[in-house]
Amino acid sequence: MSGPMTYPLHEAIASVRRSWSREEKLAILAEADRTPTSVSAVARRHGLHPSLLFRWRRDACEAAVVEKQPAFIPLALPGPASPPAPERGAAGLLEIELAGGHRVRAGAGVDGTVLRGVIEALVQR
């Protein structure tokens, strides 16, 4: 090997990859939806591969679904409000359980004739 060594030349070629803004993508997708021609014709008009338009459409649909989903907000609700049950045998409280499953509670000042009428009405049902 005599003489200087020669190396093959390497050329750097600039990338042909283009980037599109969101607005440009949406405008091209709108054109593809609006025109009666095929998606391939719209893609050729803009120098794109048709599969790229379909990918943009899928990505736009997925983004729309994500935007529509409401955020989850944990919420703790109090239990249902119900009056506390009176204790059995509390002073001044009369509780009568009837055979039909009815229960009558009355305070100490209840009128006897009214209580009798209520019990008779429940028993006759």
Short mmCIF file of C-alpha atoms in Angstrom, two decimals, residues 5-108:
data_model
loop_
_atom_site.label_atom_id
_atom_site.label_comp_id
_atom_site.label_asym_id
_atom_site.label_seq_id
_atom_site.Cartn_x
_atom_site.Cartn_y
_atom_site.Cartn_z
CA MET A 5 -5.27 6.45 1.98
CA THR A 6 -8.46 7.66 0.47
CA TYR A 7 -11.79 7.40 2.22
CA PRO A 8 -15.13 7.29 0.47
CA LEU A 9 -17.11 10.46 0.73
CA HIS A 10 -20.19 10.45 2.95
CA GLU A 11 -22.86 12.91 2.12
CA ALA A 12 -25.40 14.07 4.64
CA ILE A 13 -28.81 14.41 3.05
CA ALA A 14 -31.35 16.63 4.75
CA SER A 15 -34.43 14.89 6.02
CA VAL A 16 -37.57 15.19 3.93
CA ARG A 17 -39.72 14.76 6.98
CA ARG A 18 -42.07 17.67 7.37
CA SER A 19 -43.91 18.81 10.45
CA TRP A 20 -47.47 20.05 10.35
CA SER A 21 -49.11 22.32 12.88
CA ARG A 22 -52.35 21.24 14.53
CA GLU A 23 -54.26 23.85 12.55
CA GLU A 24 -52.80 22.62 9.25
CA LYS A 25 -53.69 19.03 10.08
CA LEU A 26 -57.26 19.97 11.01
CA ALA A 27 -57.64 22.03 7.82
CA ILE A 28 -56.47 19.13 5.63
CA LEU A 29 -58.74 16.70 7.50
CA ALA A 30 -61.67 19.08 7.05
CA GLU A 31 -60.91 19.26 3.33
CA ALA A 32 -60.85 15.46 3.13
CA ASP A 33 -64.23 15.26 4.86
CA ARG A 34 -65.80 18.07 2.86
CA THR A 35 -64.74 17.22 -0.69
CA PRO A 36 -66.41 14.46 -2.72
CA THR A 37 -63.01 13.18 -3.86
CA SER A 38 -61.17 10.39 -2.11
CA VAL A 39 -58.80 10.76 0.80
CA SER A 40 -55.99 9.66 -1.51
CA ALA A 41 -56.68 12.58 -3.85
CA VAL A 42 -56.55 15.07 -0.98
CA ALA A 43 -53.34 13.45 0.29
CA ARG A 44 -51.71 13.70 -3.17
CA ARG A 45 -52.74 17.34 -3.44
CA HIS A 46 -50.85 18.10 -0.22
CA GLY A 47 -47.93 15.73 -0.90
CA LEU A 48 -48.90 13.26 1.83
CA HIS A 49 -49.34 9.55 2.05
CA PRO A 50 -53.02 8.61 2.59
CA SER A 51 -52.16 6.55 5.66
CA LEU A 52 -50.89 9.72 7.32
CA LEU A 53 -54.30 11.35 6.88
CA PHE A 54 -56.00 8.32 8.39
CA ARG A 55 -53.59 8.45 11.35
CA TRP A 56 -54.32 12.15 11.85
CA ARG A 57 -58.05 11.40 11.76
CA ARG A 58 -57.69 8.61 14.35
CA ASP A 59 -55.55 10.83 16.60
CA ALA A 60 -58.08 13.68 16.32
CA CYS A 61 -60.94 11.34 17.26
CA GLU A 62 -59.01 9.97 20.25
CA ALA A 63 -58.18 13.49 21.41
CA ALA A 64 -61.85 14.47 21.15
CA VAL A 65 -62.87 11.50 23.29
CA VAL A 66 -60.28 12.36 25.94
CA GLU A 67 -61.47 15.99 26.04
CA LYS A 68 -65.12 14.94 26.50
CA GLN A 69 -64.50 12.69 29.49
CA PRO A 70 -65.30 14.47 32.74
CA ALA A 71 -62.73 14.52 35.46
CA PHE A 72 -63.34 12.15 38.36
CA ILE A 73 -64.12 14.03 41.53
CA PRO A 74 -64.34 11.92 44.67
CA LEU A 75 -67.25 12.95 46.82
CA ALA A 76 -68.18 11.76 50.27
CA LEU A 77 -71.85 12.16 51.09
CA PRO A 78 -73.29 11.93 54.57
CA GLY A 79 -75.57 9.02 55.35
CA PRO A 80 -79.33 9.40 55.00
CA ALA A 81 -80.86 11.63 57.62
CA SER A 82 -83.33 9.74 59.75
CA PRO A 83 -84.68 10.61 63.14
CA PRO A 84 -83.13 8.57 65.91
CA ALA A 85 -85.29 5.69 67.05
CA PRO A 86 -86.58 6.24 70.55
CA GLU A 87 -85.23 3.89 73.14
CA ARG A 88 -87.53 1.15 74.33
CA GLY A 89 -88.98 1.81 77.68
CA ALA A 90 -88.17 5.52 77.59
CA ALA A 91 -90.14 7.58 80.08
CA GLY A 92 -93.34 8.99 78.68
CA LEU A 93 -93.39 6.82 75.53
CA LEU A 94 -95.92 4.12 74.77
CA GLU A 95 -95.11 1.58 72.04
CA ILE A 96 -97.64 -1.02 70.88
CA GLU A 97 -96.78 -3.81 68.42
CA LEU A 98 -99.78 -5.31 66.65
CA ALA A 99 -100.07 -8.79 65.16
CA GLY A 100 -100.25 -7.46 61.58
CA GLY A 101 -96.72 -6.04 61.81
CA HIS A 102 -97.86 -2.53 62.66
CA ARG A 103 -96.22 -0.57 65.43
CA VAL A 104 -97.81 2.40 67.16
CA ARG A 105 -95.77 4.83 69.23
CA ALA A 106 -97.46 7.47 71.28
CA GLY A 107 -96.30 10.07 73.74
CA ALA A 108 -97.46 10.22 77.33
#
